[in-house]
Structure formats: structure tokens, C-alpha cells
PDB file of C-alpha atoms in Angstrom:
ATOM      1  CA  MET N1259     115.001 133.283  88.253  1.00 46.00           C
ATOM      2  CA  VAL N1260     113.455 136.626  89.432  1.00 42.00           C
ATOM      3  CA  SER N1261     114.294 139.001  92.214  1.00 39.00           C
ATOM      4  CA  SER N1262     112.627 138.480  95.536  1.00 40.00           C
ATOM      5  CA  PRO N1263     111.580 141.552  97.523  1.00 41.00           C
ATOM      6  CA  ASN N1264     112.087 139.748 100.828  1.00 42.00           C
ATOM      7  CA  ASN N1265     115.759 138.859 100.470  1.00 44.00           C
ATOM      8  CA  THR N1266     118.887 139.888  98.649  1.00 42.00           C
ATOM      9  CA  GLY N1267     119.009 136.704  96.598  1.00 48.00           C
ATOM     10  CA  THR N1268     116.745 135.491  93.830  1.00 55.00           C
ATOM     11  CA  GLN N1269     113.587 133.439  93.763  1.00 72.00           C
ATOM     12  CA  VAL N1270     113.648 130.352  91.575  1.00 76.00           C
ATOM     13  CA  THR N1271     110.861 130.083  88.968  1.00 83.00           C
ATOM     14  CA  GLU N1272     112.300 127.110  87.077  1.00 89.00           C
ATOM     15  CA  PHE N1273     114.966 124.454  87.472  1.00 93.00           C
ATOM     16  CA  LEU N1274     117.687 123.283  85.092  1.00 93.00           C
ATOM     17  CA  MET N1275     118.179 119.518  84.869  1.00 92.00           C
ATOM     18  CA  ILE N1276     121.775 118.694  83.959  1.00 88.00           C
ATOM     19  CA  CYS N1277     121.410 114.917  84.389  1.00 87.00           C
ATOM     20  CA  PHE N1278     124.931 113.473  84.650  1.00 85.00           C
ATOM     21  CA  PRO N1279     127.305 116.252  85.821  1.00 79.00           C
ATOM     22  CA  GLY N1280     130.457 114.383  84.815  1.00 77.00           C
ATOM     23  CA  MET N1281     129.139 113.140  81.454  1.00 80.00           C
ATOM     24  CA  GLN N1282     127.787 116.259  79.765  1.00 77.00           C
ATOM     25  CA  ASP N1283     129.546 115.529  76.449  1.00 78.00           C
ATOM     26  CA  THR N1284     128.663 111.846  76.259  1.00 82.00           C
ATOM     27  CA  GLN N1285     125.390 111.428  78.164  1.00 83.00           C
ATOM     28  CA  HIS N1286     123.315 111.663  74.974  1.00 84.00           C
ATOM     29  CA  TRP N1287     124.598 108.201  74.008  1.00 89.00           C
ATOM     30  CA  LEU N1288     122.480 106.779  76.827  1.00 89.00           C
ATOM     31  CA  SER N1289     119.431 107.549  74.691  1.00 91.00           C
ATOM     32  CA  VAL N1290     120.494 104.641  72.448  1.00 93.00           C
ATOM     33  CA  ILE N1291     119.473 102.403  75.375  1.00 92.00           C
ATOM     34  CA  LEU N1292     116.654 104.449  76.905  1.00 94.00           C
ATOM     35  CA  ALA N1293     114.633 105.171  73.740  1.00 95.00           C
ATOM     36  CA  PRO N1294     114.204 101.508  72.647  1.00 95.00           C
ATOM     37  CA  LEU N1295     113.418 100.509  76.241  1.00 94.00           C
ATOM     38  CA  LEU N1296     110.725 103.215  76.405  1.00 96.00           C
ATOM     39  CA  ILE N1297     109.169 102.011  73.135  1.00 96.00           C
ATOM     40  CA  LEU N1298     109.329  98.420  74.390  1.00 95.00           C
ATOM     41  CA  ALA N1299     107.779  99.322  77.767  1.00 95.00           C
ATOM     42  CA  LEU N1300     104.907 101.333  76.270  1.00 96.00           C
ATOM     43  CA  GLY N1301     104.281  98.880  73.437  1.00 95.00           C
ATOM     44  CA  ALA N1302     104.305  95.789  75.674  1.00 94.00           C
ATOM     45  CA  ASN N1303     102.025  97.357  78.295  1.00 96.00           C
ATOM     46  CA  PHE N1304      99.517  98.647  75.736  1.00 96.00           C
ATOM     47  CA  VAL N1305      99.418  95.227  74.041  1.00 94.00           C
ATOM     48  CA  LEU N1306      98.827  93.585  77.414  1.00 94.00           C
ATOM     49  CA  LEU N1307      96.088  96.052  78.369  1.00 95.00           C
ATOM     50  CA  PHE N1308      94.365  95.693  75.002  1.00 94.00           C
ATOM     51  CA  THR N1309      94.590  91.893  75.204  1.00 94.00           C
ATOM     52  CA  ILE N1310      92.997  91.845  78.663  1.00 94.00           C
ATOM     53  CA  HIS N1311      90.295  94.242  77.464  1.00 93.00           C
ATOM     54  CA  GLN N1312      89.471  92.266  74.309  1.00 92.00           C
ATOM     55  CA  ASP N1313      89.714  88.689  75.570  1.00 91.00           C
ATOM     56  CA  THR N1314      86.726  87.897  77.783  1.00 91.00           C
ATOM     57  CA  SER N1315      88.493  84.817  79.172  1.00 90.00           C
ATOM     58  CA  LEU N1316      90.945  87.222  80.841  1.00 91.00           C
ATOM     59  CA  HIS N1317      88.208  89.154  82.629  1.00 93.00           C
ATOM     60  CA  GLU N1318      89.226  87.730  85.996  1.00 92.00           C
ATOM     61  CA  PRO N1319      90.576  89.394  89.172  1.00 93.00           C
ATOM     62  CA  MET N1320      94.154  88.172  88.666  1.00 90.00           C
ATOM     63  CA  PHE N1321      94.351  89.771  85.211  1.00 93.00           C
ATOM     64  CA  TYR N1322      92.600  92.941  86.406  1.00 95.00           C
ATOM     65  CA  LEU N1323      95.391  93.332  88.966  1.00 94.00           C
ATOM     66  CA  LEU N1324      97.934  92.870  86.193  1.00 93.00           C
ATOM     67  CA  ALA N1325      96.127  95.582  84.197  1.00 95.00           C
ATOM     68  CA  ILE N1326      96.415  97.961  87.179  1.00 96.00           C
ATOM     69  CA  LEU N1327     100.151  97.256  87.292  1.00 95.00           C
ATOM     70  CA  SER N1328     100.446  98.021  83.560  1.00 95.00           C
ATOM     71  CA  VAL N1329      98.608 101.342  83.929  1.00 96.00           C
ATOM     72  CA  LEU N1330     100.965 102.348  86.744  1.00 95.00           C
ATOM     73  CA  ASP N1331     103.968 101.310  84.621  1.00 95.00           C
ATOM     74  CA  VAL N1332     102.836 103.488  81.716  1.00 96.00           C
ATOM     75  CA  ILE N1333     102.306 106.515  83.966  1.00 95.00           C
ATOM     76  CA  VAL N1334     105.739 106.099  85.610  1.00 93.00           C
ATOM     77  CA  CYS N1335     107.448 105.789  82.203  1.00 93.00           C
ATOM     78  CA  LEU N1336     105.746 108.818  80.679  1.00 94.00           C
ATOM     79  CA  THR N1337     106.408 110.965  83.752  1.00 94.00           C
ATOM     80  CA  VAL N1338     110.191 110.535  83.670  1.00 93.00           C
ATOM     81  CA  ILE N1339     111.739 109.124  80.498  1.00 94.00           C
ATOM     82  CA  PRO N1340     110.431 111.544  77.787  1.00 94.00           C
ATOM     83  CA  LYS N1341     111.894 114.517  79.704  1.00 94.00           C
ATOM     84  CA  VAL N1342     115.230 112.688  80.054  1.00 94.00           C
ATOM     85  CA  LEU N1343     115.306 112.044  76.290  1.00 94.00           C
ATOM     86  CA  LEU N1344     114.458 115.698  75.551  1.00 94.00           C
ATOM     87  CA  ILE N1345     117.450 116.730  77.673  1.00 92.00           C
ATOM     88  CA  PHE N1346     119.726 114.316  75.810  1.00 91.00           C
ATOM     89  CA  TRP N1347     118.489 115.110  72.295  1.00 92.00           C
ATOM     90  CA  PHE N1348     117.533 118.786  72.349  1.00 91.00           C
ATOM     91  CA  ASN N1349     119.264 120.101  75.501  1.00 89.00           C
ATOM     92  CA  MET N1350     115.831 121.013  76.938  1.00 92.00           C
ATOM     93  CA  LYS N1351     117.056 121.296  80.513  1.00 91.00           C
ATOM     94  CA  PRO N1352     114.545 123.799  81.969  1.00 94.00           C
ATOM     95  CA  ILE N1353     111.523 122.514  83.858  1.00 94.00           C
ATOM     96  CA  SER N1354     108.997 124.822  85.492  1.00 93.00           C
ATOM     97  CA  PHE N1355     108.671 125.088  89.268  1.00 91.00           C
ATOM     98  CA  VAL N1356     105.180 123.545  89.155  1.00 93.00           C
ATOM     99  CA  GLY N1357     106.226 120.906  86.611  1.00 93.00           C
ATOM    100  CA  CYS N1358     109.150 119.812  88.767  1.00 94.00           C
ATOM    101  CA  PHE N1359     107.052 119.254  91.877  1.00 94.00           C
ATOM    102  CA  LEU N1360     104.287 117.597  89.849  1.00 95.00           C
ATOM    103  CA  GLN N1361     106.872 115.113  88.565  1.00 95.00           C
ATOM    104  CA  MET N1362     108.137 114.622  92.121  1.00 95.00           C
ATOM    105  CA  PHE N1363     104.589 113.958  93.329  1.00 95.00           C
ATOM    106  CA  ILE N1364     103.860 111.371  90.614  1.00 94.00           C
ATOM    107  CA  MET N1365     107.161 109.558  91.155  1.00 92.00           C
ATOM    108  CA  ASN N1366     106.805 109.443  94.924  1.00 92.00           C
ATOM    109  CA  THR N1367     103.201 108.268  94.689  1.00 94.00           C
ATOM    110  CA  PHE N1368     103.089 105.821  91.788  1.00 93.00           C
ATOM    111  CA  LEU N1369     106.198 103.777  92.603  1.00 91.00           C
ATOM    112  CA  PRO N1370     104.758 102.853  96.050  1.00 93.00           C
ATOM    113  CA  MET N1371     101.476 102.127  94.252  1.00 95.00           C
ATOM    114  CA  GLU N1372     103.339  99.495  92.206  1.00 94.00           C
ATOM    115  CA  SER N1373     104.676  98.020  95.434  1.00 94.00           C
ATOM    116  CA  SER N1374     101.150  97.884  96.883  1.00 95.00           C
ATOM    117  CA  THR N1375      99.907  96.218  93.704  1.00 95.00           C
ATOM    118  CA  PHE N1376     102.587  93.533  94.085  1.00 94.00           C
ATOM    119  CA  LEU N1377     101.349  93.048  97.655  1.00 95.00           C
ATOM    120  CA  VAL N1378      97.744  92.552  96.535  1.00 96.00           C
ATOM    121  CA  MET N1379      98.920  90.154  93.808  1.00 93.00           C
ATOM    122  CA  ALA N1380     100.882  88.198  96.435  1.00 93.00           C
ATOM    123  CA  TYR N1381      97.698  87.923  98.518  1.00 94.00           C
ATOM    124  CA  ASP N1382      95.858  86.715  95.417  1.00 92.00           C
ATOM    125  CA  ARG N1383      98.456  83.935  94.949  1.00 89.00           C
ATOM    126  CA  TYR N1384      98.340  83.110  98.674  1.00 91.00           C
ATOM    127  CA  VAL N1385      94.570  82.581  98.598  1.00 91.00           C
ATOM    128  CA  ALA N1386      94.777  80.643  95.306  1.00 87.00           C
ATOM    129  CA  ILE N1387      97.294  78.137  96.708  1.00 86.00           C
ATOM    130  CA  CYS N1388      96.598  78.045 100.448  1.00 88.00           C
ATOM    131  CA  HIS N1389      92.792  78.333 100.279  1.00 88.00           C
ATOM    132  CA  PRO N1390      91.836  77.243  96.739  1.00 86.00           C
ATOM    133  CA  LEU N1391      88.234  76.336  97.604  1.00 89.00           C
ATOM    134  CA  ARG N1392      87.588  79.795  99.025  1.00 92.00           C
ATOM    135  CA  TYR N1393      89.350  81.630  96.176  1.00 91.00           C
ATOM    136  CA  PRO N1394      86.216  82.385  94.074  1.00 92.00           C
ATOM    137  CA  SER N1395      84.416  83.853  97.099  1.00 94.00           C
ATOM    138  CA  ILE N1396      87.387  85.955  98.324  1.00 95.00           C
ATOM    139  CA  ILE N1397      89.076  87.175  95.135  1.00 95.00           C
ATOM    140  CA  THR N1398      86.164  88.809  93.334  1.00 95.00           C
ATOM    141  CA  GLU N1399      85.713  91.881  91.153  1.00 94.00           C
ATOM    142  CA  GLN N1400      84.653  93.781  94.268  1.00 96.00           C
ATOM    143  CA  PHE N1401      87.939  92.716  95.877  1.00 96.00           C
ATOM    144  CA  VAL N1402      89.814  94.240  92.923  1.00 96.00           C
ATOM    145  CA  ILE N1403      87.847  97.502  93.239  1.00 96.00           C
ATOM    146  CA  ASN N1404      88.507  97.681  96.992  1.00 96.00           C
ATOM    147  CA  SER N1405      92.176  96.904  96.383  1.00 95.00           C
ATOM    148  CA  ALA N1406      92.452  99.700  93.808  1.00 95.00           C
ATOM    149  CA  ILE N1407      90.898 102.160  96.266  1.00 96.00           C
ATOM    150  CA  PHE N1408      93.312 100.976  98.975  1.00 94.00           C
ATOM    151  CA  ILE N1409      96.317 101.311  96.629  1.00 94.00           C
ATOM    152  CA  VAL N1410      95.406 104.853  95.583  1.00 95.00           C
ATOM    153  CA  PHE N1411      94.410 106.396  98.906  1.00 94.00           C
ATOM    154  CA  ARG N1412      97.022 104.692 101.089  1.00 94.00           C
ATOM    155  CA  ASN N1413      99.910 105.891  98.938  1.00 94.00           C
ATOM    156  CA  LEU N1414      98.387 109.243  98.049  1.00 94.00           C
ATOM    157  CA  LEU N1415      97.952 110.223 101.693  1.00 93.00           C
ATOM    158  CA  ALA N1416     101.374 108.898 102.724  1.00 94.00           C
ATOM    159  CA  THR N1417     103.435 110.453  99.919  1.00 93.00           C
ATOM    160  CA  LEU N1418     101.661 113.780  99.332  1.00 93.00           C
ATOM    161  CA  PRO N1419     103.628 115.576 102.114  1.00 94.00           C
ATOM    162  CA  THR N1420     106.947 114.865 100.323  1.00 93.00           C
ATOM    163  CA  PRO N1421     106.453 117.284  97.370  1.00 94.00           C
ATOM    164  CA  VAL N1422     104.427 119.668  99.560  1.00 94.00           C
ATOM    165  CA  LEU N1423     107.284 120.005 102.069  1.00 93.00           C
ATOM    166  CA  ALA N1424     109.784 120.468  99.234  1.00 93.00           C
ATOM    167  CA  ALA N1425     107.645 123.066  97.420  1.00 92.00           C
ATOM    168  CA  ARG N1426     107.252 125.162 100.603  1.00 91.00           C
ATOM    169  CA  LEU N1427     111.021 125.658 100.903  1.00 91.00           C
ATOM    170  CA  ASN N1428     112.564 128.981  99.890  1.00 89.00           C
ATOM    171  CA  TYR N1429     114.528 128.535  96.661  1.00 89.00           C
ATOM    172  CA  CYS N1430     116.600 131.673  96.455  1.00 82.00           C
ATOM    173  CA  ALA N1431     119.985 130.474  95.207  1.00 75.00           C
ATOM    174  CA  SER N1432     121.039 127.936  92.562  1.00 83.00           C
ATOM    175  CA  ASN N1433     118.398 126.338  90.343  1.00 89.00           C
ATOM    176  CA  VAL N1434     120.665 123.661  88.806  1.00 92.00           C
ATOM    177  CA  VAL N1435     119.472 120.136  89.672  1.00 92.00           C
ATOM    178  CA  GLU N1436     122.266 117.572  89.328  1.00 89.00           C
ATOM    179  CA  ASN N1437     119.866 114.840  88.338  1.00 90.00           C
ATOM    180  CA  CYS N1438     117.714 113.748  85.382  1.00 90.00           C
ATOM    181  CA  ILE N1439     114.655 113.698  87.626  1.00 92.00           C
ATOM    182  CA  CYS N1440     113.111 116.070  90.153  1.00 93.00           C
ATOM    183  CA  ALA N1441     114.005 113.789  93.047  1.00 91.00           C
ATOM    184  CA  ASN N1442     113.057 115.127  96.465  1.00 91.00           C
ATOM    185  CA  ILE N1443     116.526 115.552  97.988  1.00 88.00           C
ATOM    186  CA  SER N1444     118.188 116.649  94.708  1.00 89.00           C
ATOM    187  CA  VAL N1445     115.764 119.576  94.541  1.00 93.00           C
ATOM    188  CA  ALA N1446     115.364 120.325  98.269  1.00 92.00           C
ATOM    189  CA  LYS N1447     119.121 120.751  98.820  1.00 90.00           C
ATOM    190  CA  LEU N1448     119.036 123.764  96.467  1.00 91.00           C
ATOM    191  CA  SER N1449     116.860 125.684  98.939  1.00 90.00           C
ATOM    192  CA  CYS N1450     118.052 128.219 101.465  1.00 86.00           C
ATOM    193  CA  GLY N1451     116.183 126.522 104.314  1.00 85.00           C
ATOM    194  CA  ASP N1452     116.549 123.545 106.601  1.00 89.00           C
ATOM    195  CA  ILE N1453     115.752 120.245 104.819  1.00 91.00           C
ATOM    196  CA  HIS N1454     116.156 117.834 107.748  1.00 92.00           C
ATOM    197  CA  LEU N1455     112.367 117.370 107.955  1.00 93.00           C
ATOM    198  CA  ASN N1456     112.252 116.586 104.210  1.00 92.00           C
ATOM    199  CA  LYS N1457     114.941 113.923 104.564  1.00 90.00           C
ATOM    200  CA  LEU N1458     113.332 112.425 107.659  1.00 93.00           C
ATOM    201  CA  TYR N1459     109.843 112.233 106.155  1.00 94.00           C
ATOM    202  CA  GLN N1460     111.091 110.677 102.936  1.00 89.00           C
ATOM    203  CA  PHE N1461     113.111 108.097 104.861  1.00 88.00           C
ATOM    204  CA  VAL N1462     110.192 107.175 107.138  1.00 91.00           C
ATOM    205  CA  SER N1463     107.554 107.115 104.382  1.00 91.00           C
ATOM    206  CA  VAL N1464     109.671 105.030 101.980  1.00 87.00           C
ATOM    207  CA  TRP N1465     110.598 102.405 104.546  1.00 87.00           C
ATOM    208  CA  CYS N1466     107.092 102.281 106.044  1.00 91.00           C
ATOM    209  CA  LEU N1467     105.396 101.862 102.652  1.00 92.00           C
ATOM    210  CA  LEU N1468     107.849  99.769 100.669  1.00 91.00           C
ATOM    211  CA  GLY N1469     109.301  98.033 103.722  1.00 91.00           C
ATOM    212  CA  SER N1470     105.917  96.879 105.033  1.00 93.00           C
ATOM    213  CA  ASP N1471     104.894  95.733 101.544  1.00 94.00           C
ATOM    214  CA  LEU N1472     108.069  93.689 101.138  1.00 92.00           C
ATOM    215  CA  VAL N1473     107.722  92.058 104.575  1.00 94.00           C
ATOM    216  CA  LEU N1474     104.091  91.071 103.907  1.00 95.00           C
ATOM    217  CA  ILE N1475     104.956  89.758 100.431  1.00 94.00           C
ATOM    218  CA  LEU N1476     107.768  87.612 101.827  1.00 92.00           C
ATOM    219  CA  LEU N1477     105.445  86.391 104.590  1.00 95.00           C
ATOM    220  CA  SER N1478     102.802  85.377 102.059  1.00 93.00           C
ATOM    221  CA  TYR N1479     105.382  83.413 100.068  1.00 91.00           C
ATOM    222  CA  CYS N1480     106.565  81.674 103.231  1.00 91.00           C
ATOM    223  CA  PHE N1481     102.997  80.422 103.750  1.00 91.00           C
ATOM    224  CA  ILE N1482     102.784  79.446 100.076  1.00 88.00           C
ATOM    225  CA  LEU N1483     106.077  77.550 100.241  1.00 85.00           C
ATOM    226  CA  ARG N1484     104.977  75.714 103.387  1.00 87.00           C
ATOM    227  CA  VAL N1485     101.734  74.576 101.753  1.00 84.00           C
ATOM    228  CA  VAL N1486     103.498  73.573  98.523  1.00 80.00           C
ATOM    229  CA  MET N1487     106.110  71.516 100.375  1.00 79.00           C
ATOM    230  CA  CYS N1488     103.374  69.620 102.219  1.00 78.00           C
ATOM    231  CA  GLN N1489     101.647  68.566  99.013  1.00 70.00           C
ATOM    232  CA  GLN N1490     102.262  64.987  97.972  1.00 59.00           C
ATOM    233  CA  SER N1491     101.640  65.392  94.256  1.00 57.00           C
ATOM    234  CA  GLY N1492     104.659  66.513  92.264  1.00 54.00           C
ATOM    235  CA  GLY N1493     102.400  67.820  89.514  1.00 59.00           C
ATOM    236  CA  ALA N1494     100.444  69.918  92.004  1.00 53.00           C
ATOM    237  CA  VAL N1495     103.681  71.398  93.368  1.00 55.00           C
ATOM    238  CA  THR N1496     104.911  72.281  89.874  1.00 64.00           C
ATOM    239  CA  LYS N1497     101.586  73.870  88.928  1.00 60.00           C
ATOM    240  CA  ALA N1498     101.419  75.861  92.164  1.00 58.00           C
ATOM    241  CA  LEU N1499     104.960  77.149  91.781  1.00 65.00           C
ATOM    242  CA  SER N1500     104.430  78.062  88.115  1.00 69.00           C
ATOM    243  CA  THR N1501     101.493  80.306  89.014  1.00 65.00           C
ATOM    244  CA  CYS N1502     103.773  82.258  91.362  1.00 80.00           C
ATOM    245  CA  GLY N1503     106.907  82.226  89.212  1.00 80.00           C
ATOM    246  CA  SER N1504     106.153  85.295  87.101  1.00 80.00           C
ATOM    247  CA  HIS N1505     105.016  87.306  90.101  1.00 84.00           C
ATOM    248  CA  LEU N1506     108.048  86.377  92.186  1.00 85.00           C
ATOM    249  CA  ILE N1507     110.504  87.234  89.388  1.00 85.00           C
ATOM    250  CA  LEU N1508     109.046  90.733  89.031  1.00 87.00           C
ATOM    251  CA  ILE N1509     108.946  91.327  92.791  1.00 88.00           C
ATOM    252  CA  LEU N1510     112.573  90.316  93.232  1.00 85.00           C
ATOM    253  CA  PHE N1511     113.653  92.509  90.329  1.00 84.00           C
ATOM    254  CA  PHE N1512     111.607  95.517  91.477  1.00 89.00           C
ATOM    255  CA  TYR N1513     112.863  95.464  95.065  1.00 89.00           C
ATOM    256  CA  THR N1514     116.448  94.433  94.220  1.00 85.00           C
ATOM    257  CA  LEU N1515     116.888  97.358  91.839  1.00 80.00           C
ATOM    258  CA  LEU N1516     115.240  99.696  94.356  1.00 81.00           C
ATOM    259  CA  LEU N1517     117.437  98.538  97.256  1.00 81.00           C
ATOM    260  CA  VAL N1518     120.596  98.786  95.127  1.00 81.00           C
ATOM    261  CA  PHE N1519     119.632 102.364  94.244  1.00 77.00           C
ATOM    262  CA  ILE N1520     118.955 103.278  97.893  1.00 76.00           C
ATOM    263  CA  PHE N1521     122.208 101.836  99.235  1.00 77.00           C
ATOM    264  CA  THR N1522     124.215 103.237  96.320  1.00 77.00           C
ATOM    265  CA  ASN N1523     122.747 106.664  96.976  1.00 69.00           C
ATOM    266  CA  LYS N1524     123.600 106.383 100.695  1.00 70.00           C
ATOM    267  CA  ALA N1525     127.218 105.487  99.860  1.00 66.00           C
ATOM    268  CA  GLY N1526     127.784 109.124  98.917  1.00 62.00           C
ATOM    269  CA  LYS N1527     131.228 110.027  97.672  1.00 66.00           C
ATOM    270  CA  LYS N1528     132.415 106.402  97.673  1.00 75.00           C
ATOM    271  CA  ILE N1529     130.470 105.899  94.417  1.00 80.00           C
ATOM    272  CA  PRO N1530     130.389 108.313  91.420  1.00 80.00           C
ATOM    273  CA  SER N1531     127.268 110.489  91.505  1.00 78.00           C
ATOM    274  CA  GLU N1532     126.310 109.288  88.015  1.00 84.00           C
ATOM    275  CA  VAL N1533     125.655 105.741  89.283  1.00 85.00           C
ATOM    276  CA  PRO N1534     122.637 106.448  91.561  1.00 86.00           C
ATOM    277  CA  ILE N1535     121.249 108.874  88.952  1.00 87.00           C
ATOM    278  CA  LEU N1536     121.399 106.187  86.272  1.00 88.00           C
ATOM    279  CA  LEU N1537     119.898 103.566  88.604  1.00 88.00           C
ATOM    280  CA  ASN N1538     117.043 105.956  89.421  1.00 87.00           C
ATOM    281  CA  VAL N1539     116.296 106.467  85.726  1.00 91.00           C
ATOM    282  CA  LEU N1540     116.480 102.733  84.983  1.00 89.00           C
ATOM    283  CA  HIS N1541     114.161 101.925  87.888  1.00 89.00           C
ATOM    284  CA  HIS N1542     111.481 103.998  86.147  1.00 90.00           C
ATOM    285  CA  LEU N1543     112.011 102.117  82.883  1.00 92.00           C
ATOM    286  CA  ILE N1544     113.257  98.526  83.236  1.00 91.00           C
ATOM    287  CA  PRO N1545     110.482  97.139  85.520  1.00 91.00           C
ATOM    288  CA  PRO N1546     107.750  98.636  83.266  1.00 92.00           C
ATOM    289  CA  ALA N1547     109.432  97.016  80.252  1.00 92.00           C
ATOM    290  CA  LEU N1548     109.953  93.704  82.049  1.00 91.00           C
ATOM    291  CA  ASN N1549     106.562  93.243  83.750  1.00 90.00           C
ATOM    292  CA  PRO N1550     104.312  92.622  80.699  1.00 91.00           C
ATOM    293  CA  ILE N1551     106.980  90.547  78.914  1.00 89.00           C
ATOM    294  CA  VAL N1552     107.481  88.155  81.843  1.00 88.00           C
ATOM    295  CA  TYR N1553     103.735  87.691  82.296  1.00 84.00           C
ATOM    296  CA  GLY N1554     103.186  87.405  78.543  1.00 82.00           C
ATOM    297  CA  VAL N1555     105.821  84.685  78.205  1.00 79.00           C
ATOM    298  CA  ARG N1556     105.096  82.720  81.396  1.00 79.00           C
ATOM    299  CA  THR N1557     101.281  82.963  81.628  1.00 83.00           C
ATOM    300  CA  GLN N1558      99.579  80.645  79.163  1.00 84.00           C
ATOM    301  CA  GLU N1559      96.238  82.485  79.155  1.00 86.00           C
ATOM    302  CA  ILE N1560      97.881  85.826  78.314  1.00 90.00           C
ATOM    303  CA  LYS N1561     100.123  84.227  75.680  1.00 88.00           C
ATOM    304  CA  GLN N1562      97.092  82.705  73.974  1.00 89.00           C
ATOM    305  CA  GLY N1563      95.211  86.013  74.215  1.00 89.00           C
ATOM    306  CA  ILE N1564      98.068  87.912  72.553  1.00 89.00           C
ATOM    307  CA  ILE N1565      98.355  85.314  69.773  1.00 88.00           C
ATOM    308  CA  LYS N1566      94.577  85.540  69.210  1.00 87.00           C
ATOM    309  CA  LEU N1567      94.787  89.354  69.164  1.00 84.00           C
ATOM    310  CA  PHE N1568      97.490  89.452  66.486  1.00 85.00           C
ATOM    311  CA  LYS N1569      95.745  86.793  64.381  1.00 83.00           C
ATOM    312  CA  HIS N1570      92.666  88.981  64.181  1.00 72.00           C
TER     313      HIS N1570
END
């Protein structure tokens, strides 16, 4: 920190990440779990991306959407977990002022992008099951391009004010962040200013983005379930449900973990502070590790593509 000519305090130039305040002597043992999960997440997503790239039979909109999800997973992992491991292994707690808010920006933007990708994938499944004859004309490569543009700009515009509002605050006191990640509120509460606007905007943006995505996803699956239940053929029902199974598993896991983190964080002093911190870290790691594995195991085309890739 350096002296500020405008006040009697100091002006923060970097932050210190102390991760788990009550586990300073033992927190490094968490790396035994986090490091293998990081390797698994990166390895599985790169294998999936390379398989989709190499296998021409996978050059279809559904698999392009899965590739977008994998790219987002890799970015989320690399933004958060390597820094956490550096803190655990080498006690590298400092993070620059710019670096902290860049991490905050990526986290706040790319997690909602994953949610939006799940929404587009739910629409893909809705069209495939409810309007199968129109599927080739609706779900095209141009649809994927338009969806990618929608995912990027919608979430970029909605989440950009979060790190901007936090960065404009006056940090003139403590620079110790009691978190492994530059989360908005964890950093903003260190400032000398009023952070009510920061809290309000984060609350509104999170529930508007993720909440609307979840409602539309659930609505699409209600339509899918209604159509499936009306089908007379048992084989058709099984096939229809199997195409949605992987997607639904990942959606439920993504939103369940997110909601548990949100409500745990809101519980405040009733729950040890280490719990929401750990859940926040895991939410940036477990879904990225789980997504390609579930699709690789449950989707026959991807499974065959991976087997073909390793044979060659």
C-alpha cells in the first residue's frame, strides 16, 4: 500500500488473499483434492474439444454448443484455481489491484455465460423433441453463431458494472481479502466507501441472469416432458429422455451447487466462513470437471469419437 495525498490513510495497490481465515495451518491439504480435479477438468475438456474438432461426424450444432461450454469451463478453471494452488503451495497471497478486478470481471461474466449456454442447449433439446421435423431448419450453424453472440454480449453488458463499481471505490484501509477469490463483496467491503449499490447491483444482476435462465430451462423441460408423456412408443420415450439426460444432470448440478453457495453465504455467522469460500472454489472446478465426463460417458457419438481419437 502507498500513501494517499487526499486522506490520512493509505491507498491500496494490491490485495492479500488469505483464503480460509480459520485454516491457515491446514488449508494447503485442500490442494490434494483441487490439483487432481484441475488436471481432470482441463484434460477432459481438451480431449472433448479435440475430439469435436477432429471428428467430422460431430460437426453439428449440438456438439458446437458443447464445445462452447467446454471453452467457458477451461477459462473459468484457469482464472481461479491456479492462483488458489499458488497460495496453498508457495504462500503467494498478493494479487495486483488490476489483476484482482480482472479476475472478478471474468468470474462474474463467464459463469452466467455457462448458464446461458445451458439455456441454449435446453432450447436445442426442446426443438429436437417437440418439433423434430423442423429441427434441421431451426438449429443450424448460423443459429450457433447467433447464440454465441447472444451469450457473450448479454452477459458482458449485464455483468461489466460489477467490477467497475467495485474498482471505483476508495480502498484506503485493509487490503486483506478473506477469500481465495476476488469476489465482489469480499473485496468491496474493504473499501472506505458505501457499498450498498455494489450489493444491490450484484443481487439484481445475478437473479435476473441466472434466475431467468433457470426458469426458461425448467419451462422447456416441462414442454419436453409433456410431449414425451404423450408418445405411445416406449422406445421413443426412452430415446427422447436419453438425449436430455446428460444435459439435465449437468443443469441440476450447476444450479444446485450455485444455490447452495448463495444460501450458505446469506446464512452469515450461522455457518463457518470457510464453508461458502470452499463452495465458491468448488463451483469453479467441479462443474468443469463433470461436464465433459458426463457427456463423454452418456453420448454415444462422443464416446465413439474419443475411442477413435485414442486409437489413432
